[in-house]
XYZ file of C-alpha atoms in Angstrom:
567
model
C -24.838 -12.461 28.616
C -21.897 -14.858 28.324
C -19.767 -13.010 25.794
C -16.140 -14.141 25.624
C -13.277 -12.873 23.468
C -9.869 -14.533 23.205
C -7.264 -12.970 20.966
C -3.859 -11.423 20.406
C -2.803 -8.124 18.883
C 0.165 -5.842 18.361
C -0.240 -4.802 21.996
C 0.141 -8.304 23.384
C 2.367 -10.145 20.908
C 5.453 -9.411 18.806
C 4.905 -9.035 15.097
C 6.746 -12.301 14.459
C 4.050 -14.190 16.403
C 1.196 -12.237 14.795
C 2.644 -13.010 11.406
C 2.725 -16.751 12.072
C -0.753 -16.728 13.587
C -2.364 -14.828 10.685
C -5.447 -16.511 9.223
C -6.493 -16.595 5.593
C -10.166 -16.136 4.687
C -10.579 -19.901 4.404
C -8.872 -20.308 7.759
C -11.287 -17.854 9.380
C -14.274 -19.728 7.937
C -13.010 -23.056 9.261
C -12.321 -21.510 12.672
C -15.889 -20.160 12.874
C -17.387 -23.488 11.913
C -15.283 -25.414 14.420
C -16.040 -22.901 17.180
C -19.817 -23.215 16.966
C -19.392 -26.982 16.730
C -17.518 -26.966 20.044
C -19.568 -27.576 23.181
C -19.127 -24.266 25.087
C -19.975 -21.921 22.175
C -23.323 -21.211 20.503
C -22.251 -18.176 18.441
C -18.907 -17.074 17.000
C -17.274 -14.277 15.010
C -13.639 -13.696 14.010
C -12.058 -10.257 13.749
C -8.771 -10.624 11.839
C -6.756 -7.606 10.673
C -3.101 -6.938 9.957
C -2.411 -6.455 13.652
C -5.009 -8.511 15.532
C -6.735 -11.896 15.574
C -9.741 -12.140 17.899
C -12.347 -14.851 18.381
C -15.705 -13.749 19.855
C -18.177 -16.314 21.157
C -21.293 -16.742 23.264
C -20.352 -19.451 25.752
C -22.194 -21.184 28.560
C -19.073 -21.832 30.663
C -16.252 -19.353 31.180
C -13.264 -21.602 31.955
C -14.251 -24.241 29.436
C -14.839 -21.486 26.880
C -11.395 -19.943 27.416
C -9.709 -23.332 27.095
C -11.665 -24.274 23.962
C -11.250 -20.922 22.164
C -7.522 -20.799 22.968
C -7.060 -24.317 21.645
C -8.987 -23.545 18.463
C -6.934 -20.407 17.819
C -3.728 -22.392 18.241
C -4.904 -25.216 15.987
C -6.025 -22.961 13.160
C -3.113 -20.528 13.354
C -0.501 -23.251 13.364
C 1.237 -21.787 16.423
C 1.551 -24.223 19.307
C -0.741 -23.598 22.270
C 2.155 -23.399 24.737
C 3.854 -20.790 22.582
C 0.669 -18.845 21.839
C -0.807 -18.729 25.359
C 1.542 -16.061 26.842
C 0.403 -13.612 24.154
C -3.356 -14.214 24.434
C -5.746 -11.868 26.235
C -9.210 -12.735 27.522
C -12.203 -10.433 28.043
C -15.573 -11.524 29.420
C -19.054 -10.005 29.425
C -18.908 -6.191 29.950
C -15.107 -6.149 29.528
C -15.493 -7.910 26.180
C -18.066 -5.320 25.067
C -15.752 -2.510 26.196
C -12.884 -4.037 24.234
C -14.800 -4.307 20.956
C -16.228 -0.791 21.270
C -12.707 0.549 21.908
C -11.446 -1.330 18.866
C -14.284 0.098 16.745
C -13.379 3.638 17.791
C -9.726 3.144 16.864
C -8.500 3.361 20.462
C -6.815 -0.043 20.253
C -5.366 0.413 16.764
C -1.689 0.680 15.950
C -2.493 4.182 14.729
C -4.879 5.739 17.257
C -8.138 6.892 15.688
C -7.833 5.139 12.316
C -11.204 4.410 10.765
C -10.396 1.362 8.616
C -11.268 -0.935 11.499
C -14.978 -0.154 11.026
C -14.962 -1.770 7.605
C -13.128 -4.772 9.005
C -15.685 -5.185 11.800
C -18.485 -4.954 9.245
C -16.814 -7.642 7.127
C -16.416 -9.886 10.184
C -20.113 -9.601 11.015
C -21.141 -10.250 7.411
C -18.985 -13.399 7.297
C -20.478 -14.704 10.555
C -23.981 -13.997 9.262
C -23.304 -15.749 5.965
C -22.108 -18.823 7.875
C -25.002 -18.546 10.378
C -22.590 -18.420 13.322
C -23.841 -15.032 14.575
C -26.988 -15.107 16.691
C -28.787 -12.457 18.672
C -25.836 -11.587 20.942
C -23.138 -11.131 18.292
C -25.500 -9.446 15.831
C -26.439 -6.863 18.454
C -22.854 -6.502 19.676
C -21.176 -5.964 16.311
C -23.894 -3.703 14.950
C -23.739 -1.577 18.078
C -19.928 -1.489 17.808
C -20.292 -0.059 14.293
C -22.677 2.617 15.580
C -20.352 3.497 18.467
C -17.381 3.791 16.112
C -19.310 6.073 13.773
C -20.477 8.176 16.720
C -16.890 8.581 17.959
C -15.693 9.790 14.570
C -18.702 12.101 14.156
C -18.849 13.695 17.602
C -15.136 14.010 18.393
C -11.894 14.953 16.719
C -10.441 11.466 17.018
C -9.642 11.641 13.299
C -7.105 14.333 14.132
C -5.384 11.932 16.490
C -5.143 9.172 13.985
C -4.875 8.444 10.342
C -4.958 5.420 8.141
C -2.186 2.876 8.495
C -1.312 3.715 4.892
C -0.769 7.401 5.654
C 1.182 6.598 8.793
C 3.396 4.211 6.827
C 4.019 6.779 4.097
C 4.970 9.339 6.742
C 7.533 6.896 8.100
C 8.936 6.404 4.606
C 9.132 10.132 3.934
C 11.260 10.713 7.023
C 9.410 13.770 8.275
C 8.701 15.391 4.921
C 5.037 16.076 4.198
C 3.688 13.080 2.309
C 2.217 15.208 -0.495
C 5.543 16.965 -1.061
C 7.474 13.715 -0.820
C 5.446 11.614 -3.260
C 4.765 14.312 -5.834
C 6.185 13.205 -9.167
C 7.149 9.721 -7.984
C 6.062 6.517 -9.688
C 4.162 4.150 -7.401
C 3.561 0.420 -7.561
C 0.714 -1.064 -5.491
C 0.676 -4.851 -5.101
C -2.788 -6.179 -4.271
C -6.287 -4.812 -4.875
C -7.995 -5.439 -1.533
C -9.289 -2.771 0.839
C -5.866 -1.793 2.222
C -4.178 -1.788 -1.187
C -7.059 0.221 -2.668
C -6.704 2.771 0.114
C -2.962 2.957 -0.560
C -3.536 3.516 -4.285
C -6.135 6.218 -3.621
C -3.920 7.919 -1.022
C -0.949 7.997 -3.390
C -3.077 9.248 -6.270
C -4.563 12.057 -4.173
C -1.089 13.014 -2.954
C 0.063 13.637 -6.522
C 2.204 10.723 -7.692
C 3.058 10.726 -11.356
C 1.657 7.250 -11.905
C 0.031 4.408 -9.979
C 0.536 0.851 -11.203
C -1.686 -1.847 -9.656
C -0.635 -5.506 -9.753
C -3.014 -8.193 -8.567
C -3.495 -11.926 -9.066
C -7.071 -11.283 -10.209
C -6.684 -9.026 -13.236
C -10.308 -7.802 -13.175
C -9.947 -6.303 -9.691
C -6.721 -4.509 -10.630
C -8.284 -3.122 -13.793
C -11.393 -1.965 -11.932
C -9.286 -0.171 -9.327
C -7.250 1.511 -12.061
C -10.479 2.680 -13.738
C -11.745 4.178 -10.474
C -8.460 6.022 -9.930
C -8.443 7.361 -13.487
C -11.986 8.647 -13.046
C -11.246 10.497 -9.826
C -7.639 11.727 -10.070
C -5.393 13.645 -12.427
C -2.545 11.120 -12.310
C -2.717 8.091 -14.632
C -3.249 4.585 -13.240
C -2.874 1.254 -14.986
C -3.181 -2.427 -14.114
C -0.558 -5.106 -14.740
C -0.423 -8.861 -14.043
C 1.509 -10.153 -11.049
C 4.278 -11.570 -13.227
C 5.100 -7.997 -14.264
C 5.957 -6.901 -10.709
C 9.707 -7.502 -11.047
C 9.867 -5.368 -14.176
C 7.650 -2.612 -12.745
C 9.760 -2.525 -9.584
C 12.784 -1.368 -11.581
C 10.848 1.769 -12.597
C 8.995 2.452 -9.336
C 10.114 4.934 -6.699
C 7.722 3.686 -4.022
C 5.913 0.358 -3.721
C 3.138 -0.657 -1.332
C 2.249 -4.317 -0.856
C -0.717 -5.789 0.986
C -1.906 -9.123 -0.336
C -3.431 -12.213 1.203
C -0.493 -14.368 0.144
C 0.762 -16.891 2.668
C 4.356 -16.588 1.422
C 6.675 -13.760 0.413
C 5.689 -11.693 -2.609
C 9.020 -9.856 -2.852
C 12.218 -11.594 -1.814
C 15.469 -9.807 -0.990
C 17.096 -11.005 -4.206
C 14.276 -9.631 -6.344
C 14.458 -6.246 -4.618
C 18.253 -6.171 -4.907
C 17.973 -6.924 -8.611
C 15.460 -4.087 -9.050
C 17.763 -1.657 -7.264
C 20.861 -2.784 -9.143
C 22.482 0.159 -10.932
C 20.118 2.663 -9.288
C 22.326 3.787 -6.368
C 22.679 7.576 -6.635
C 25.673 8.946 -8.512
C 28.569 10.082 -6.360
C 28.116 7.269 -3.851
C 31.033 4.815 -3.711
C 29.073 2.300 -1.667
C 27.420 -0.510 -3.591
C 25.370 -3.336 -2.107
C 27.353 -6.497 -1.502
C 26.106 -10.033 -1.763
C 24.207 -9.658 1.481
C 23.092 -6.116 0.735
C 25.618 -4.527 3.136
C 28.240 -2.200 1.651
C 31.663 -3.865 1.859
C 33.086 -0.843 3.648
C 30.831 -1.578 6.620
C 33.001 -4.592 7.382
C 36.132 -2.467 7.871
C 37.877 -3.330 11.101
C 36.513 -6.848 11.234
C 40.019 -8.152 10.551
C 43.466 -6.922 11.521
C 43.857 -4.951 8.296
C 43.816 -1.151 8.463
C 43.985 1.171 11.461
C 43.255 -1.486 14.066
C 46.212 -3.570 12.930
C 48.553 -0.564 13.075
C 47.418 0.252 16.599
C 48.304 -3.248 17.753
C 51.741 -3.678 16.196
C 53.797 -0.999 17.946
C 56.727 -1.637 20.322
C 56.080 -3.527 23.548
C 55.337 -0.957 26.257
C 53.014 -0.645 29.239
C 50.701 1.530 27.191
C 49.892 -1.052 24.549
C 49.759 -4.763 23.955
C 52.802 -6.763 25.169
C 52.466 -9.221 22.290
C 54.735 -9.297 19.285
C 51.813 -9.801 16.910
C 54.118 -10.362 13.973
C 55.459 -13.502 15.669
C 52.102 -15.239 16.199
C 48.987 -16.098 14.280
C 46.850 -13.066 13.623
C 44.630 -12.373 16.621
C 44.193 -14.078 19.966
C 41.249 -14.815 22.190
C 40.247 -13.438 25.552
C 39.380 -17.044 26.373
C 43.120 -17.742 26.487
C 43.532 -15.869 29.771
C 42.673 -18.883 31.901
C 45.615 -20.789 30.426
C 48.124 -18.398 32.039
C 46.639 -18.787 35.507
C 50.118 -19.509 36.856
C 51.241 -16.037 35.818
C 49.765 -14.067 38.727
C 46.132 -15.090 38.323
C 44.845 -12.224 40.463
C 46.433 -9.675 38.169
C 45.170 -11.448 35.072
C 41.623 -11.487 36.433
C 41.823 -7.828 37.392
C 43.291 -6.468 34.181
C 42.500 -9.210 31.611
C 44.162 -9.450 28.257
C 44.193 -6.479 25.985
C 42.322 -7.582 22.931
C 40.238 -6.020 20.252
C 36.817 -7.662 20.318
C 36.621 -7.310 16.559
C 39.641 -9.568 15.955
C 38.750 -13.126 15.009
C 39.976 -16.038 17.115
C 42.763 -18.315 15.854
C 41.518 -20.960 13.501
C 42.762 -24.036 15.431
C 43.647 -25.187 18.987
C 47.322 -25.105 17.996
C 47.087 -21.457 17.014
C 45.269 -20.791 20.296
C 48.022 -22.496 22.258
C 50.699 -20.480 20.439
C 48.873 -17.260 21.196
C 48.534 -18.169 24.885
C 52.233 -19.069 25.070
C 53.200 -15.762 23.457
C 50.941 -13.940 25.898
C 52.543 -15.731 28.839
C 56.054 -14.963 27.581
C 55.241 -11.307 27.059
C 53.650 -11.110 30.496
C 56.787 -12.611 32.042
C 58.978 -10.074 30.244
C 56.905 -7.050 31.179
C 56.000 -8.327 34.625
C 52.263 -7.911 34.339
C 49.366 -7.761 31.931
C 48.509 -4.160 31.043
C 44.922 -3.020 31.503
C 42.670 -3.648 28.540
C 42.319 -0.644 26.327
C 39.137 0.152 24.459
C 39.477 -0.574 20.756
C 39.227 2.324 18.389
C 35.630 2.797 17.259
C 34.941 1.540 13.774
C 33.577 4.232 11.511
C 30.985 2.669 9.235
C 30.486 4.004 5.779
C 27.156 5.864 5.446
C 24.389 4.001 3.679
C 23.464 5.386 0.280
C 20.285 7.399 -0.050
C 17.301 5.159 -0.868
C 16.208 4.971 -4.480
C 13.365 2.561 -3.734
C 10.891 2.941 -0.869
C 8.842 -0.090 0.194
C 5.778 -0.195 2.460
C 4.639 -3.664 3.556
C 1.198 -3.643 5.211
C 0.522 -7.377 4.933
C 0.251 -9.914 7.722
C 1.994 -12.251 7.231
C 4.558 -10.037 5.559
C 4.763 -9.727 1.773
C 8.339 -8.405 1.651
C 11.362 -10.248 2.993
C 12.664 -8.579 6.176
C 16.208 -9.052 4.817
C 15.454 -6.090 2.530
C 16.173 -3.873 5.554
C 19.881 -4.595 4.974
C 19.936 -3.632 1.308
C 21.669 -0.438 0.321
C 19.545 1.983 -1.660
C 16.289 0.631 -0.153
C 14.103 1.783 2.705
C 11.521 -0.699 3.993
C 8.726 0.102 6.440
C 6.665 -2.882 7.576
C 4.193 -3.723 10.327
C 6.990 -4.319 12.818
C 8.627 -0.936 12.285
C 5.208 0.749 12.279
C 4.465 -0.813 15.664
C 7.694 0.632 17.056
C 7.008 4.064 15.580
C 3.397 4.171 16.769
C 4.478 3.635 20.379
C 5.841 7.201 20.375
C 2.982 8.769 18.403
C 1.192 11.593 20.296
C -2.418 11.073 21.325
C -5.024 13.759 20.800
C -7.060 15.252 23.640
C -10.162 13.886 21.917
C -9.143 10.381 22.983
C -10.462 11.048 26.494
C -13.821 12.087 25.055
C -13.976 8.905 22.976
C -13.217 6.847 26.053
C -16.168 8.439 27.828
C -18.387 7.629 24.851
C -17.224 4.010 24.994
C -17.945 3.765 28.733
C -21.437 5.216 28.307
C -22.219 2.932 25.381
C -20.978 -0.140 27.236
C -23.284 0.659 30.163
C -26.241 1.235 27.834
C -25.558 -1.952 25.880
C -25.305 -3.998 29.059
C -28.567 -2.592 30.371
C -30.357 -3.271 27.075
C -28.953 -6.782 26.923
C -29.996 -7.574 30.487
C -33.458 -6.165 29.826
C -33.712 -8.215 26.636
C -32.661 -11.296 28.575
C -35.869 -11.173 30.602
C -38.127 -10.508 27.593
C -38.702 -14.213 26.740
C -39.768 -14.810 30.340
C -42.210 -11.876 30.234
C -43.575 -13.086 26.885
C -44.002 -16.589 28.313
C -45.825 -15.137 31.335
C -48.260 -13.172 29.177
C -48.776 -16.218 26.942
C -49.635 -18.300 30.003
C -52.050 -15.584 31.217
C -53.762 -15.510 27.796
C -54.122 -19.299 27.897
C -55.715 -19.072 31.369
C -58.203 -16.448 30.143
C -59.085 -18.545 27.086
C -59.565 -21.612 29.257
C -61.840 -19.824 31.709
C -63.978 -18.317 28.915
C -64.395 -21.804 27.439
C -65.514 -23.127 30.813
C -67.968 -20.236 31.152
C -69.501 -21.060 27.777
C -70.004 -24.647 28.927
C -71.856 -23.501 31.991
C -73.857 -20.829 30.183
C -74.635 -22.317 26.758
C -77.226 -19.661 26.024
C -74.776 -16.774 26.349
C -75.088 -14.491 23.318
C -72.081 -13.171 21.404
C -72.377 -9.645 22.761
C -72.223 -10.716 26.383
C -69.536 -13.322 25.693
C -67.344 -10.630 24.066
C -67.915 -8.189 26.928
C -67.008 -10.774 29.555
C -63.904 -11.825 27.590
C -62.655 -8.245 27.271
C -63.272 -7.593 30.963
C -61.283 -10.628 32.059
C -58.423 -9.691 29.707
C -58.323 -6.137 31.067
C -58.138 -7.434 34.626
C -55.263 -9.750 33.754
C -53.408 -7.040 31.817
C -53.717 -4.575 34.697
C -52.473 -7.121 37.180
C -49.457 -7.991 35.028
C -48.594 -4.502 33.775
C -46.796 -3.095 36.829
C -44.834 -6.286 37.649
C -43.633 -6.813 34.063
C -42.640 -3.178 33.562
C -40.843 -3.117 36.902
C -39.069 -6.427 36.336
C -37.672 -5.128 33.028
C -36.346 -2.050 34.799
C -34.772 -4.128 37.542
C -33.321 -6.605 35.074
C -31.520 -3.794 33.226
C -29.516 -2.950 36.353
C -26.232 -4.729 37.158
C -26.998 -8.047 38.793
C -30.549 -8.012 37.440
C -30.282 -11.353 35.647
C -31.767 -13.118 38.669
C -35.178 -11.498 38.189
C -35.925 -13.717 35.201
C -35.306 -16.792 37.347
C -37.515 -15.360 40.093
C -40.331 -14.685 37.628
C -40.178 -18.206 36.238
C -40.237 -19.664 39.756
C -43.068 -17.488 41.079
C -45.386 -18.209 38.153
C -44.210 -21.767 37.552
C -43.452 -21.017 33.916
C -42.536 -23.839 31.582
C -38.770 -23.511 30.781
C -39.356 -24.929 27.312
C -41.852 -22.152 26.536
C -39.265 -19.528 27.500
C -36.578 -21.294 25.451
C -38.889 -21.453 22.431
C -39.357 -17.670 22.538
C -35.576 -17.189 22.725
C -34.982 -19.501 19.761
C -37.549 -17.645 17.705
C -35.841 -14.316 18.442
C -32.389 -15.742 17.629
C -33.674 -17.066 14.323
C -34.888 -13.592 13.442
C -31.552 -12.040 14.433
C -29.556 -14.360 12.181
C -31.445 -13.059 9.172
C -30.497 -9.469 9.877
C -27.728 -7.819 7.835
C -24.923 -5.598 9.158
C -25.674 -1.953 9.881
């Protein structure tokens, strides 16, 4: 086995890098094709989700394989290799198997125990099979990963530890309130009709929203999803075209977006426009041009309380400057200019300045401020110790009237929406931060044991299968020897009747089978053990087997494997 995986995920890379490295479906297809065309790889599969991009391959050289797969990932993601490399992880042979099995069980997910990954693994295998890039190794690996994931969810309570990314995101939006209580009666907008968006729509419908509106670029898919929801839930669902999103957003209470778009689906301006006029009554704060309530900028200038605290009489307790006589504000950087005024004291105490006060607007203003500081220092005799500025009390943000959940990678919703008043946005980045503190269930340890056992069993089966072509070639050679000797016997005994010829043939075959039975059974057992790969080489050497015959058996088996569908 020469299985190699090179990838990056939410555990190894920041969301900003994952977002840039995300691959479209067409990008994944091109990556698979280029990987199998590269010299080190004979098979390839890509596992791409909202929080991971992994390239699996069967390679004949480890170091060359790592270099080639890393380069291909960089080329197809559009992120430079130098920038991408620090975030890549590499797993080889048994460690690669262990990694995929852990992923299939939800142990490596952003939300521990989530089961959506099984569908994504199945889709990855199907794509590799359709493109004929999955051979015996990756077919066996991915199908076994699906079985291991199903076993983990069936035999343990891992589902109690995790949930879907959709549910986790809705819990973050609800702020601790039970999702069913929080969404009941709300109007929901779901953008996209893929697997994640469909799950979001179904989750919201089951939770009791008043209405689910589905918007998708392909109208048929949105309409079909709406029909399914209407058949299975009490709440109404309807489909709308994508150009209706802006209008629907003005009526929605919660919106979930997960599309395959390469650019933003909802910009900050569009969201701000949808929220306009919807800030709860009784709140004086309104979003400004940048989405931040104007009151949050209080204290940024000398107006208000800060100015009053700086303009009192010159004493040792407060600033020695006559602020009314100079340009508003002065800079801490001006201290060096009064080095002649007892530099040691200036360095020890520094100038008393409010960090929130802007610097003078020109060198002349700066010079005037420094001169005033020097004059005041001369009058007082020293520079008073710096006093902490009064803390600025920011106005509270208004309660959200629109809740947004962005599950796309790259993101669908502009991150600037975080700054908008009246809006709460949860995206992959904030989910990653929240999931770091999520409790893990005790069942996780049991799943880890299942993974370890399955990895050992898969490795043993793979090593045993590795020697099968050699054993088949050996038995083929033995059959050819028997056939040759029977032909020679017939030449020497031309009068041999059919009955005796058949009896002699069967006897010789039984002798050969008995001689080969114990060695071939034992060599398969030995080959299944760690380090057993060398027994195939020993068998080929001892019996002088033709390497091409062994290779032909392997190619025939691989051809059969490529025709197999996912489990």
